[in-house]
Amino acid sequence: MKNLKKLLLLVSIMFMINSHSQEISFDRIEKGGIRHIGTKSLEMDLDNVTYNFSLTVFSGANSKDYCLLISSFSKIEENCIVMLKLGNEEIVKLTANNLNIGQVDYPKYNPIIGGTTVSGILSNQKVDYYVSIFSLDDDLLNRIEEYGIIKIRVAYFGIYNERSWRKDRLGKYIKRCHLKLEEKLQKYPATIKSIESGF
């Protein structure tokens, strides 16, 4: 009996940590007084390409818009299409409404040839980083949270990269992010100031 209680306590603690562990990456005020909050990303390989997934919210006086961000060092199309299969077998098609391409520092190894030992120099190089933005309305967000995501396919210039799960991982991540963002929206909005304020 004592072992069963300990096991139940351990499982409930792990569930609480898992459900509240999602971290906020940024919380700022954009032009027009729109509050923009984003979560830290979830890294996932689809076929041989690494993508990062995160959830962000744009909150104004009378609006609240959630977006799924998909980013990668691998090229992403201008109007990228993403297919999701939910746990109830529903198929959802998302089209990116925005694509940003920035440059970030990426480590590069340069071997030294002709030495007596294997050695090299580690330096940085600028590489393109692609971020695509997909709108998620309340109804779709609720369905993702209720049924989860069991398959994803990302268009890639005439082909696609995909992944399937037996157990939902991406949908659970989105649900945790949504809860964390809603919680953050309720806290301390008065302490956040626009960068232009009082400059």
CSV table of C-alpha atoms in Angstrom, one decimal:
chain,number,residue,atom,x,y,z
A,1,MET,CA,0.0,0.0,0.0
A,2,LYS,CA,2.8,2.4,0.9
A,3,ASN,CA,4.6,1.7,-2.4
A,4,LEU,CA,1.4,2.4,-4.3
A,5,LYS,CA,1.0,5.8,-2.6
A,6,LYS,CA,4.6,6.6,-3.3
A,7,LEU,CA,4.1,5.7,-7.0
A,8,LEU,CA,1.0,7.8,-7.3
A,9,LEU,CA,2.7,10.7,-5.6
A,10,LEU,CA,5.7,10.4,-8.0
A,11,VAL,CA,3.4,10.2,-11.0
A,12,SER,CA,1.4,13.3,-9.9
A,13,ILE,CA,4.6,15.3,-9.3
A,14,MET,CA,6.0,14.4,-12.7
A,15,PHE,CA,2.7,15.4,-14.3
A,16,MET,CA,2.7,18.8,-12.5
A,17,ILE,CA,6.3,19.4,-13.5
A,18,ASN,CA,5.6,18.4,-17.1
A,19,SER,CA,2.5,20.6,-17.3
A,20,HIS,CA,4.1,23.7,-15.8
A,21,SER,CA,7.7,23.4,-17.1
A,22,GLN,CA,7.1,25.1,-20.4
A,23,GLU,CA,9.2,28.3,-20.4
A,24,ILE,CA,8.5,31.8,-21.8
A,25,SER,CA,11.1,33.0,-24.3
A,26,PHE,CA,10.1,36.6,-24.5
A,27,ASP,CA,7.4,39.1,-23.4
A,28,ARG,CA,7.4,42.5,-25.1
A,29,ILE,CA,5.2,45.3,-26.3
A,30,GLU,CA,5.2,45.8,-30.1
A,31,LYS,CA,4.2,48.9,-32.1
A,32,GLY,CA,0.6,49.8,-31.6
A,33,GLY,CA,0.6,48.5,-28.0
A,34,ILE,CA,0.3,44.9,-29.0
A,35,ARG,CA,1.7,42.5,-26.4
A,36,HIS,CA,3.7,39.7,-27.9
A,37,ILE,CA,4.7,36.6,-25.9
A,38,GLY,CA,6.4,33.5,-27.1
A,39,THR,CA,7.5,30.2,-25.7
A,40,LYS,CA,10.8,28.3,-25.9
A,41,SER,CA,10.9,26.0,-28.9
A,42,LEU,CA,10.6,22.2,-29.2
A,43,GLU,CA,13.2,20.8,-31.5
A,44,MET,CA,12.1,17.9,-33.7
A,45,ASP,CA,13.5,16.0,-36.7
A,46,LEU,CA,11.1,15.4,-39.6
A,47,ASP,CA,12.8,12.9,-41.9
A,48,ASN,CA,16.4,14.3,-42.0
A,49,VAL,CA,15.5,18.0,-41.4
A,50,THR,CA,15.5,19.6,-37.9
A,51,TYR,CA,12.6,22.0,-37.2
A,52,ASN,CA,11.9,24.1,-34.1
A,53,PHE,CA,8.2,24.6,-33.1
A,54,SER,CA,7.0,27.3,-30.7
A,55,LEU,CA,3.7,29.0,-29.8
A,56,THR,CA,3.3,32.8,-29.7
A,57,VAL,CA,0.4,35.1,-28.9
A,58,PHE,CA,-0.3,38.7,-30.0
A,59,SER,CA,-2.6,40.3,-27.5
A,60,GLY,CA,-4.3,43.7,-28.0
A,61,ALA,CA,-7.1,45.5,-26.2
A,62,ASN,CA,-9.8,43.6,-28.1
A,63,SER,CA,-8.0,40.7,-29.7
A,64,LYS,CA,-5.8,37.7,-29.0
A,65,ASP,CA,-4.2,35.8,-31.9
A,66,TYR,CA,-2.2,32.6,-31.5
A,67,CYS,CA,0.4,31.5,-34.0
A,68,LEU,CA,2.5,28.4,-34.5
A,69,LEU,CA,6.0,29.2,-35.4
A,70,ILE,CA,8.1,26.7,-37.4
A,71,SER,CA,11.7,27.5,-37.9
A,72,SER,CA,14.8,25.8,-39.4
A,73,PHE,CA,18.2,26.3,-40.8
A,74,SER,CA,16.8,24.3,-43.8
A,75,LYS,CA,15.0,26.5,-46.4
A,76,ILE,CA,11.3,27.0,-45.9
A,77,GLU,CA,9.0,28.1,-48.7
A,78,GLU,CA,7.4,31.5,-48.9
A,79,ASN,CA,3.8,30.2,-48.5
A,80,CYS,CA,4.8,26.9,-46.8
A,81,ILE,CA,2.0,24.3,-46.4
A,82,VAL,CA,1.8,22.2,-43.3
A,83,MET,CA,-0.5,19.2,-42.9
A,84,LEU,CA,-1.5,18.0,-39.5
A,85,LYS,CA,-3.4,14.7,-38.7
A,86,LEU,CA,-5.1,14.9,-35.3
A,87,GLY,CA,-5.8,12.0,-33.0
A,88,ASN,CA,-9.5,11.8,-34.3
A,89,GLU,CA,-8.1,11.3,-37.8
A,90,GLU,CA,-9.1,14.9,-38.8
A,91,ILE,CA,-6.7,16.4,-41.4
A,92,VAL,CA,-5.8,20.1,-41.0
A,93,LYS,CA,-4.0,22.1,-43.7
A,94,LEU,CA,-2.1,25.3,-42.6
A,95,THR,CA,-0.6,27.8,-44.9
A,96,ALA,CA,2.1,30.2,-43.7
A,97,ASN,CA,1.0,33.8,-43.7
A,98,ASN,CA,4.5,35.1,-43.1
A,99,LEU,CA,8.1,34.0,-43.6
A,100,ASN,CA,11.1,35.8,-42.0
A,101,ILE,CA,14.7,35.0,-43.0
A,102,GLY,CA,17.4,36.2,-40.7
A,103,GLN,CA,21.1,35.4,-40.2
A,104,VAL,CA,22.5,33.8,-37.1
A,105,ASP,CA,26.0,32.7,-36.1
A,106,TYR,CA,26.6,29.0,-36.6
A,107,PRO,CA,29.8,27.2,-35.4
A,108,LYS,CA,32.1,26.0,-38.2
A,109,TYR,CA,35.0,23.6,-37.8
A,110,ASN,CA,38.1,24.3,-40.0
A,111,PRO,CA,40.6,21.4,-39.8
A,112,ILE,CA,44.3,22.1,-39.9
A,113,ILE,CA,45.9,20.0,-42.6
A,114,GLY,CA,49.5,18.9,-42.3
A,115,GLY,CA,49.9,18.9,-38.6
A,116,THR,CA,51.2,16.1,-36.5
A,117,THR,CA,47.9,15.7,-34.7
A,118,VAL,CA,44.3,16.0,-35.7
A,119,SER,CA,43.3,19.5,-34.9
A,120,GLY,CA,41.3,22.5,-36.1
A,121,ILE,CA,39.9,25.9,-35.4
A,122,LEU,CA,36.3,26.5,-34.3
A,123,SER,CA,34.9,29.7,-35.8
A,124,ASN,CA,31.5,31.2,-36.5
A,125,GLN,CA,29.8,31.7,-39.9
A,126,LYS,CA,26.6,33.6,-40.8
A,127,VAL,CA,23.9,31.3,-42.0
A,128,ASP,CA,20.2,31.8,-43.0
A,129,TYR,CA,17.5,30.9,-40.4
A,130,TYR,CA,13.9,30.6,-41.6
A,131,VAL,CA,10.9,31.3,-39.5
A,132,SER,CA,7.4,30.6,-40.8
A,133,ILE,CA,4.2,31.8,-39.0
A,134,PHE,CA,0.9,29.9,-39.1
A,135,SER,CA,-2.3,31.3,-37.5
A,136,LEU,CA,-4.2,29.1,-35.1
A,137,ASP,CA,-7.8,30.1,-34.4
A,138,ASP,CA,-9.4,29.2,-31.1
A,139,ASP,CA,-11.4,26.3,-32.5
A,140,LEU,CA,-8.4,24.7,-34.1
A,141,LEU,CA,-6.3,25.2,-31.0
A,142,ASN,CA,-9.0,23.5,-28.9
A,143,ARG,CA,-9.1,20.6,-31.3
A,144,ILE,CA,-5.3,20.2,-31.2
A,145,GLU,CA,-5.4,20.2,-27.4
A,146,GLU,CA,-8.3,17.7,-27.2
A,147,TYR,CA,-7.2,15.2,-29.8
A,148,GLY,CA,-3.4,15.8,-30.1
A,149,ILE,CA,-1.3,15.5,-33.3
A,150,ILE,CA,-0.3,12.1,-34.5
A,151,LYS,CA,1.3,13.1,-37.8
A,152,ILE,CA,2.8,16.2,-39.4
A,153,ARG,CA,4.0,16.9,-43.0
A,154,VAL,CA,5.9,20.1,-44.0
A,155,ALA,CA,6.1,21.0,-47.7
A,156,TYR,CA,9.7,21.3,-49.0
A,157,PHE,CA,10.0,22.5,-52.6
A,158,GLY,CA,8.0,19.9,-54.4
A,159,ILE,CA,8.5,17.2,-51.8
A,160,TYR,CA,7.8,17.1,-48.1
A,161,ASN,CA,9.3,16.1,-44.7
A,162,GLU,CA,7.0,14.3,-42.3
A,163,ARG,CA,6.8,12.4,-39.0
A,164,SER,CA,4.3,10.2,-37.2
A,165,TRP,CA,3.8,9.4,-33.5
A,166,ARG,CA,2.1,6.6,-31.7
A,167,LYS,CA,1.7,8.9,-28.8
A,168,ASP,CA,1.0,12.6,-29.2
A,169,ARG,CA,4.0,14.8,-28.5
A,170,LEU,CA,3.5,18.0,-30.5
A,171,GLY,CA,-0.1,18.5,-29.5
A,172,LYS,CA,0.8,18.1,-25.8
A,173,TYR,CA,3.6,20.6,-26.2
A,174,ILE,CA,1.2,23.1,-27.8
A,175,LYS,CA,-1.3,22.6,-25.0
A,176,ARG,CA,1.4,23.3,-22.3
A,177,CYS,CA,2.5,26.4,-24.2
A,178,HIS,CA,-1.1,27.6,-24.5
A,179,LEU,CA,-1.6,27.2,-20.8
A,180,LYS,CA,1.6,29.0,-20.0
A,181,LEU,CA,0.8,31.9,-22.4
A,182,GLU,CA,-2.7,32.3,-20.9
A,183,GLU,CA,-1.1,32.3,-17.4
A,184,LYS,CA,1.5,34.9,-18.5
A,185,LEU,CA,-1.2,37.2,-20.1
A,186,GLN,CA,-2.9,37.4,-16.7
A,187,LYS,CA,0.3,38.5,-14.9
A,188,TYR,CA,2.0,41.8,-14.6
A,189,PRO,CA,0.8,43.5,-17.9
A,190,ALA,CA,1.4,46.9,-16.3
A,191,THR,CA,5.2,46.2,-15.7
A,192,ILE,CA,5.8,45.7,-19.4
A,193,LYS,CA,6.6,48.9,-21.3
A,194,SER,CA,7.0,49.7,-25.0
A,195,ILE,CA,10.6,50.3,-26.0
A,196,GLU,CA,9.6,53.7,-27.4
A,197,SER,CA,8.0,54.7,-24.1
A,198,GLY,CA,9.8,57.9,-22.7
A,199,PHE,CA,12.7,57.7,-25.1
